[in-house]
Short mmCIF file of C-alpha atoms and ligand atoms in Angstrom, two decimals:
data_model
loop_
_atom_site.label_atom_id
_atom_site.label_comp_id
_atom_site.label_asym_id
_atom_site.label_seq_id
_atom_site.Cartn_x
_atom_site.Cartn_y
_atom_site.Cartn_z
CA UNK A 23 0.00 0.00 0.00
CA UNK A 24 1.30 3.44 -1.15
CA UNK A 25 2.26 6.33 1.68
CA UNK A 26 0.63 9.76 0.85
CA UNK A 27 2.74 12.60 -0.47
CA UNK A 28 1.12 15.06 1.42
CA UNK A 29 1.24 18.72 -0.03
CA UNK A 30 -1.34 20.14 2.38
CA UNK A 31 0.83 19.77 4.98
CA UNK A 32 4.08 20.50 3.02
CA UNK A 33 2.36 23.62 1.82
CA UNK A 34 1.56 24.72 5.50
CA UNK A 35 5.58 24.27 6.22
CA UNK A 36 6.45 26.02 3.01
CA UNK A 37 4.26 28.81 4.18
CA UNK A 38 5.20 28.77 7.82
CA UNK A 39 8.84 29.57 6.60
CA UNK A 40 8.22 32.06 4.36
CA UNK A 41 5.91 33.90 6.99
CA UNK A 42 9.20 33.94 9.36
CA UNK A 43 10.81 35.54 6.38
CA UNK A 44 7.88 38.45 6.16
CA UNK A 45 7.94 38.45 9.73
CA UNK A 46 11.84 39.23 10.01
CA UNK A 47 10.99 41.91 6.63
CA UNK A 48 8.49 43.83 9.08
CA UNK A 49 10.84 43.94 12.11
CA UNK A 50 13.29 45.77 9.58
CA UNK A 51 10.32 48.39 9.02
CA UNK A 52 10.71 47.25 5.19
CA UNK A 53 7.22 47.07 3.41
CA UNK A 54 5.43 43.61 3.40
CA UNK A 55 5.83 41.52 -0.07
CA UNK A 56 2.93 42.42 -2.65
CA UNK A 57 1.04 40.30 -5.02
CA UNK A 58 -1.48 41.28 -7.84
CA UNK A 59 -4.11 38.55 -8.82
CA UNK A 60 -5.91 39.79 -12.36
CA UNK A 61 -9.30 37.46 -12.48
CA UNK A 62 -11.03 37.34 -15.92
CA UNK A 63 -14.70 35.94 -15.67
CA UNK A 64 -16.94 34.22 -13.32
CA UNK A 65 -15.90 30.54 -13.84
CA UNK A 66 -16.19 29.46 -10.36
CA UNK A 67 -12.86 27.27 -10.05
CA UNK A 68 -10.53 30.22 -11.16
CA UNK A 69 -12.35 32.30 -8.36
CA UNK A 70 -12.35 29.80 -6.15
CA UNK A 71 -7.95 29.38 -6.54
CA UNK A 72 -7.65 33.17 -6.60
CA UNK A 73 -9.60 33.62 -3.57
CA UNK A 74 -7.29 30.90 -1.88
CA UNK A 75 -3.89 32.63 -3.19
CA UNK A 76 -5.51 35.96 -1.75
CA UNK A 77 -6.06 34.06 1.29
CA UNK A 78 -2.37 32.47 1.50
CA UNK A 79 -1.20 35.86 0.85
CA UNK A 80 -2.70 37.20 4.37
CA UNK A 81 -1.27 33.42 6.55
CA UNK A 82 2.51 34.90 5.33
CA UNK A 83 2.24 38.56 5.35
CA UNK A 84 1.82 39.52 2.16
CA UNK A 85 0.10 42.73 1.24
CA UNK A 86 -2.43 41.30 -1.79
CA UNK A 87 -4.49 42.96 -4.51
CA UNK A 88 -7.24 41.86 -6.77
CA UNK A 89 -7.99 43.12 -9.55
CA UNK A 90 -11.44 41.60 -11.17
CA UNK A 91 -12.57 42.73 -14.69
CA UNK A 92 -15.64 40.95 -16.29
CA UNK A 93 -15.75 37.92 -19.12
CA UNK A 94 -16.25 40.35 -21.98
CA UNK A 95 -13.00 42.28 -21.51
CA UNK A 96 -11.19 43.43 -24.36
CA UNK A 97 -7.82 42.05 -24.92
CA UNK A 98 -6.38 45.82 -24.95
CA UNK A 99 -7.33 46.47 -21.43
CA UNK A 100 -5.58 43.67 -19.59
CA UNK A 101 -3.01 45.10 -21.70
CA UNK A 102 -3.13 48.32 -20.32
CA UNK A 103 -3.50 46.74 -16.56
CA UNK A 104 -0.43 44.72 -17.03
CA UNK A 105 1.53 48.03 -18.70
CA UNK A 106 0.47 49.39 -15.10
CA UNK A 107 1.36 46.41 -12.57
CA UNK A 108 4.79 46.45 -14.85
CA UNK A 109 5.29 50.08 -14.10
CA UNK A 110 3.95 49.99 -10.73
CA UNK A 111 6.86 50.02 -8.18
CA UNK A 112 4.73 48.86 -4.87
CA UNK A 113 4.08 45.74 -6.92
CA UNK A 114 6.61 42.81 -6.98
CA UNK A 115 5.00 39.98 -8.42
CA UNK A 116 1.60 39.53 -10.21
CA UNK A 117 -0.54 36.66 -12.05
CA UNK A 118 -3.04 36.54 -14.55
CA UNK A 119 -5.43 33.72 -13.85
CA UNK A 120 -5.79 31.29 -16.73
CA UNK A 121 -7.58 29.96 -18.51
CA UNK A 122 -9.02 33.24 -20.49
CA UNK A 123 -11.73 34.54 -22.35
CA UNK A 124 -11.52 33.10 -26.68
CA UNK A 125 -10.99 36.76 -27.12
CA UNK A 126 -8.45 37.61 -25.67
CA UNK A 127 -4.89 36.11 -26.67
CA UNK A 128 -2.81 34.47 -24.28
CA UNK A 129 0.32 34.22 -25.24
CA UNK A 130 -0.21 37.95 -26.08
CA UNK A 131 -1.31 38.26 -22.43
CA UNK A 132 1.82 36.65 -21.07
CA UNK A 133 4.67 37.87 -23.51
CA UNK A 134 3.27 41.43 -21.67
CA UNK A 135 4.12 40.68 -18.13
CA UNK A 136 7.65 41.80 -17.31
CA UNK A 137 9.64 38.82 -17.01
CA UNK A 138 10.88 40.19 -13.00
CA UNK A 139 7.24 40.22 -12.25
CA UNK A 140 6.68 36.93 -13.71
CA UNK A 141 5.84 34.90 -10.91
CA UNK A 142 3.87 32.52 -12.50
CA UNK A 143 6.72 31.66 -14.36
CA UNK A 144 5.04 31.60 -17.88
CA UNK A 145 7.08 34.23 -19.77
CA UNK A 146 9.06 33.10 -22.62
CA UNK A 147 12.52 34.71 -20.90
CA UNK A 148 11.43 32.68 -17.97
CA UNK A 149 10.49 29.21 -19.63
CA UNK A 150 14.29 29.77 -21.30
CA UNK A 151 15.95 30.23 -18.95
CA UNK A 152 14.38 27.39 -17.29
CA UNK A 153 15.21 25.54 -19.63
CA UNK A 154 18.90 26.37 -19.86
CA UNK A 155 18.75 25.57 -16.01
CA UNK A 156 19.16 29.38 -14.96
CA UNK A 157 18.38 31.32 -12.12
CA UNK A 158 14.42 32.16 -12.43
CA UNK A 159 10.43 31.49 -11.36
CA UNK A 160 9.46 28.37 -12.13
CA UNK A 161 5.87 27.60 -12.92
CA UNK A 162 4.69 26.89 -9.29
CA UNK A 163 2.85 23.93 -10.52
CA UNK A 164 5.74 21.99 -11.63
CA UNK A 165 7.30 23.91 -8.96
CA UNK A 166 5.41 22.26 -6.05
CA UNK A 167 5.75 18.71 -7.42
CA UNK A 168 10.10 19.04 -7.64
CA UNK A 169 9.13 20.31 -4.03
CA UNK A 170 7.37 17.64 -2.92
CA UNK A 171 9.05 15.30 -4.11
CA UNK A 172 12.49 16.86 -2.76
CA UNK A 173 10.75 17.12 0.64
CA UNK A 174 9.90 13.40 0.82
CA UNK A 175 13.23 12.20 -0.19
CA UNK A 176 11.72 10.96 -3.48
CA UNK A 177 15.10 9.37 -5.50
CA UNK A 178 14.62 10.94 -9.33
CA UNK A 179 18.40 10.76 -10.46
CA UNK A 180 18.49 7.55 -12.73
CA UNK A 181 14.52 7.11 -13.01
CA UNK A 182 11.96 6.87 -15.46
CA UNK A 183 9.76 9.37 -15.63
CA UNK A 184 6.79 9.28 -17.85
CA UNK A 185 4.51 12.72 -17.79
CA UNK A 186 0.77 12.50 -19.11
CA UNK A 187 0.14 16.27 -21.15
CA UNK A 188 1.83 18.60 -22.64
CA UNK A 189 0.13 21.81 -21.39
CA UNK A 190 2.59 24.89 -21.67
CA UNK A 191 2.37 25.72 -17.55
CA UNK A 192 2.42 21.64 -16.22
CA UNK A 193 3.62 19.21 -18.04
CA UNK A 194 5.65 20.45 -20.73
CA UNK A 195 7.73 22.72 -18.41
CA UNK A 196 7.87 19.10 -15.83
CA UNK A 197 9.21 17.20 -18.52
CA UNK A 198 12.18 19.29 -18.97
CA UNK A 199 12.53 20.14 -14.70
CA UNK A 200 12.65 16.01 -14.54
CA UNK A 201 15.91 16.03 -17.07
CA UNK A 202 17.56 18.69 -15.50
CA UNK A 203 21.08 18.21 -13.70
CA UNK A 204 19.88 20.09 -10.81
CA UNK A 205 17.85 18.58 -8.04
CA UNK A 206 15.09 16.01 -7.86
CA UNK A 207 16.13 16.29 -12.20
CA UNK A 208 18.21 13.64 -13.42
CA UNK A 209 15.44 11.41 -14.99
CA UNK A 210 15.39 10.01 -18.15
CA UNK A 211 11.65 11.31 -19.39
CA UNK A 212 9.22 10.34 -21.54
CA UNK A 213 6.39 12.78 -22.44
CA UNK A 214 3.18 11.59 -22.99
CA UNK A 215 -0.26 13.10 -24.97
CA UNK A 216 -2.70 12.77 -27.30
CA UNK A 217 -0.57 11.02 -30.01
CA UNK A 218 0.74 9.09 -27.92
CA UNK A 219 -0.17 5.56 -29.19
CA UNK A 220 -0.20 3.47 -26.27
CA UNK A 221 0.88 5.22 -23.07
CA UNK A 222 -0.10 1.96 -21.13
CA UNK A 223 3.14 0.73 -22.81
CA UNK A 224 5.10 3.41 -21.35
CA UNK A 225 3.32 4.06 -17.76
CA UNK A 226 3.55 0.50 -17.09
CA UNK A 227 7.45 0.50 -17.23
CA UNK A 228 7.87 3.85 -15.39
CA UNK A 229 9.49 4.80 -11.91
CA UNK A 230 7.27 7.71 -11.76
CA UNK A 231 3.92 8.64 -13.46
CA UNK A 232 3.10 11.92 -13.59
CA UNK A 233 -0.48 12.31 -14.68
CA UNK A 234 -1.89 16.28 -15.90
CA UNK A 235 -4.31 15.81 -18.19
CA UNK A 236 -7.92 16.67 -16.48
CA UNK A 237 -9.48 12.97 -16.89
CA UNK A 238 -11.40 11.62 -14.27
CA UNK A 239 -9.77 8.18 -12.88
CA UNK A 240 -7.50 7.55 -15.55
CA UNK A 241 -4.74 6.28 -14.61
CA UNK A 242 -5.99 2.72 -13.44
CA UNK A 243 -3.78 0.57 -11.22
CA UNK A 244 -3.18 -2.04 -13.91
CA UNK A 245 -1.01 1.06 -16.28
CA UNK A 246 1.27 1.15 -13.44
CA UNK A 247 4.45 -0.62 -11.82
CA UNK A 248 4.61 -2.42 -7.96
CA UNK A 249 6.48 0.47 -6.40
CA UNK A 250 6.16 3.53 -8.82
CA UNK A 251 5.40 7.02 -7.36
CA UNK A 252 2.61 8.69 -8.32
CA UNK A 253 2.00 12.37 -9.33
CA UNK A 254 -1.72 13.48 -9.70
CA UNK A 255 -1.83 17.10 -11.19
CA UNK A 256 -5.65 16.78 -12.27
CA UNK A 257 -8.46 18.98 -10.78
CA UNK A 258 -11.25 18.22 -12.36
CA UNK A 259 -14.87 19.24 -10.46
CA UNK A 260 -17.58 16.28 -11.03
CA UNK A 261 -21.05 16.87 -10.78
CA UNK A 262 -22.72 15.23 -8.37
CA UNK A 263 -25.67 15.39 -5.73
CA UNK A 264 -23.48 16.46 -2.88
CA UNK A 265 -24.26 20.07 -0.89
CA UNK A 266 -21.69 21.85 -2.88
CA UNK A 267 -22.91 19.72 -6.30
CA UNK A 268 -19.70 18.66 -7.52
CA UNK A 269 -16.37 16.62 -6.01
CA UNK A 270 -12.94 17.26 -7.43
CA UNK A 271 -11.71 14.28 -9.22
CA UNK A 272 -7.91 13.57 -9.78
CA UNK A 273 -6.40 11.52 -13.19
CA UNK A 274 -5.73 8.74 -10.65
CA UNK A 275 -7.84 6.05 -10.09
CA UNK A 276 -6.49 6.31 -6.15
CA UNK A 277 -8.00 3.23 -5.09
CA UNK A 278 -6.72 0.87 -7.42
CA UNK A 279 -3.00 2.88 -7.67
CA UNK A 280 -2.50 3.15 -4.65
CA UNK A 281 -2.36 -0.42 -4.06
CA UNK A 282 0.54 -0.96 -5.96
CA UNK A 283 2.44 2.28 -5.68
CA UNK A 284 5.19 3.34 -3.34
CA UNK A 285 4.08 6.62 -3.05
CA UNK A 286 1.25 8.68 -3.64
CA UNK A 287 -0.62 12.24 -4.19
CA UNK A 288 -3.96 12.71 -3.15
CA UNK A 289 -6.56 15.02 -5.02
CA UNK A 290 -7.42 16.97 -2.89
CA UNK A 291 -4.33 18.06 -0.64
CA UNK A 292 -1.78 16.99 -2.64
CA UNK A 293 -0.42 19.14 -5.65
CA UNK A 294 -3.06 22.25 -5.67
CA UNK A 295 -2.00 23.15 -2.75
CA UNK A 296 1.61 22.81 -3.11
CA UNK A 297 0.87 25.20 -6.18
CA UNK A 298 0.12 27.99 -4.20
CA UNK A 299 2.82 27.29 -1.92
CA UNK A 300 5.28 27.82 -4.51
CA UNK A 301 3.62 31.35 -5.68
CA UNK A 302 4.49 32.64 -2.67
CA UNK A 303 7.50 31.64 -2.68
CA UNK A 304 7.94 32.89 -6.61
CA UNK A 305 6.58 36.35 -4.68
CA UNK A 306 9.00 36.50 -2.07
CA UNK A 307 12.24 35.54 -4.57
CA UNK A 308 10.67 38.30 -6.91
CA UNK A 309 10.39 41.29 -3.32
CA UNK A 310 14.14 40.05 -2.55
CA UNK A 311 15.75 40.77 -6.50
CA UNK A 312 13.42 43.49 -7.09
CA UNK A 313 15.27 46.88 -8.02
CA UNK A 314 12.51 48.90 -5.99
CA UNK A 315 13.19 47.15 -2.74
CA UNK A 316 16.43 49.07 -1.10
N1 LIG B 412 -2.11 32.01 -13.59
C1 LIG B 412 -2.28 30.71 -13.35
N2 LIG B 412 -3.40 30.10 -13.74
C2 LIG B 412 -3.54 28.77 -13.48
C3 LIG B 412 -2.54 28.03 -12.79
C4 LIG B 412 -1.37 28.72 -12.40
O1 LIG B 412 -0.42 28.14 -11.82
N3 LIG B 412 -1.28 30.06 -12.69
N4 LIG B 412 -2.74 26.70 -12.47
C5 LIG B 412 -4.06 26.12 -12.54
C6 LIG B 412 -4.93 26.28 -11.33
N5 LIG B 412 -4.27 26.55 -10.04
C7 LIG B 412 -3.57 27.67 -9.89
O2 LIG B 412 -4.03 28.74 -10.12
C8 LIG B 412 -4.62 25.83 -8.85
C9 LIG B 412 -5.22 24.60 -8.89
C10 LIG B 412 -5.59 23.95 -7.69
C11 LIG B 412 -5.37 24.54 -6.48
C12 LIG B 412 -5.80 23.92 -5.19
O3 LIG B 412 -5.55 24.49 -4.15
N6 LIG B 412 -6.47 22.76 -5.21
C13 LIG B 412 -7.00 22.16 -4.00
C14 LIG B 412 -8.51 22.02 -4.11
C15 LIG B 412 -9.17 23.33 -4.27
C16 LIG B 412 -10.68 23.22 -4.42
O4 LIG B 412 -11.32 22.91 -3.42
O5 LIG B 412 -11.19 23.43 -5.53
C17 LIG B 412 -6.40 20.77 -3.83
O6 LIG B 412 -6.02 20.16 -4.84
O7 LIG B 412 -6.36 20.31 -2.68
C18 LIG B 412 -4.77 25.76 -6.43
C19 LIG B 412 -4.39 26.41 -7.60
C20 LIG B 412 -4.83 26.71 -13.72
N7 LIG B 412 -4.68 28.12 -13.85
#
């Protein structure tokens, strides 16, 4: 039977430390850390993570702002919002909650953010020099699982690694963090997606499945190893007749996995979490190098 990788509560100790941090920032009588959340929309899981960044913001000390426009926005004026958080010299770090409206361009969206504000990790300077295994934010998603894994002693160097999706902020940017030289990297990676032929072939054969492809339950226990660990990225809300009418599903048929892997991430408390962790710790890197800060 697996153990749980638990990112709640390797969230809480992320946070805990960086509040000390704050804390230690405030006895200096320096000003507090500040992060801008831009919310597009009313889709109720976006709200529901911003709400809980704003909220992790106020646990560590953080000053926080949201800033809320409506579903129809025009692409222009997020551009104009991000021209001001880039000029805006009380701000050190702020994100633009995805996904966004058809009209509005991402990419565009994201090439606009100044790279030292970046703390999402998403701008093209950023994702480079990721790549090139520089000093910069990395996407707290992936982020949070190198974390997690570091935290539980999780052995990468030497393993197979097979990812599930190819998304631009999860598992494209965790296939190359896996190769890296640098800590928990050093694994030989395979990246799965939807032309993949037969990614039973390759998940049964892995040291470590890392699943982020929003569907329901499945990665069944049969596609896996005795012993693998096992990454579940996948949020996905399923309706149902409970009070709050939905229950958040993970790729990961738990159940089933969990009986044959070492080790294992539950949905929830295991990676969302851990997510948010790691933006405030993308916020506090980005208060300590900013050139408004002396
Ligand atoms: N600008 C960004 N947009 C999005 C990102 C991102 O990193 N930056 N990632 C995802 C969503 N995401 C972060 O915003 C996120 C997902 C899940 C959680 C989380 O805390 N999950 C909890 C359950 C929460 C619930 O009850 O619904 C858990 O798994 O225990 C936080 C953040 C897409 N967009």
């Amino acid at each position: 039977m697996a153990e749980i990788l638990d990112g709640l509560k390797v969230s809480k100790e992320i946070k805990a430390e960086i509040k000390v941090e704050v804390d230690k920032i405030l006895e200096n009588k320096r000003r507090a850390p500040h992060l801008v959340a831009i919310l597009v929309g009313n889709n109720g899981a976006s709200k529901a993570y911003v709400n809980a960044k704003v909220k992790d913001c106020e646990e560590v000390g953080f000053q926080s702002s949201l800033v809320k426009f409506p579903s129809t926005v025009s692409e222009s004026e997020l551009l104009e919002k991000i021209e001001e958080l880039n000029k805006d010299k009380s701000v050190d770090g702020f994100i633009v909650q995805l996904p966004l409206p058809d009209q509005v361009d991402q990419e565009k969206i994201i090439n606009a953010i100044d790279p030292r504000k970046d703390v999402d990790g998403f701008h093209p300077t950023n994702f480079g020099k990721m790549a090139l295994e520089m000093d910069t934010f990395l996407p707290a998603t992936p982020f949070g699982i190198l974390t997690l894994l570091e935290r539980y002693n999780i052995e990468t160097k030497g393993k197979d690694c097979v990812i599930i999706g190819r998304s631009k902020i999860v598992g494209r940017p965790m296939s190359i963090l896996m190769g890296r030289k640098d800590f928990p990297g050093n694994s030989t990676v395979t990246l799965t997606h939807s032309y993949t032929k037969d990614i039973e072939e390759y998940t049964k054969k892995a040291d470590i499945v890392i699943t982020a492809l929003g569907d329901p339950h499945f990665l069944k226990g049969e596609m896996i190893k005795d012993g693998a660990v096992i990454v579940d990225v996948g949020i996905t809300r399923v309706d149902n007749d409970s009070p709050k009418g939905y229950y958040l599903a993970g790729d990961v048929d738990f159940e089933s996995c969990a009986e044959k892997a070492s080790w294992i991430t539950p949905v929830p408390g295991g990676v969302g979490p851990m997510t948010r962790a790691m933006l405030m710790k993308n916020t506090i890197i980005a208060y300590k190098t900013s050139v408004y800060n002396d």
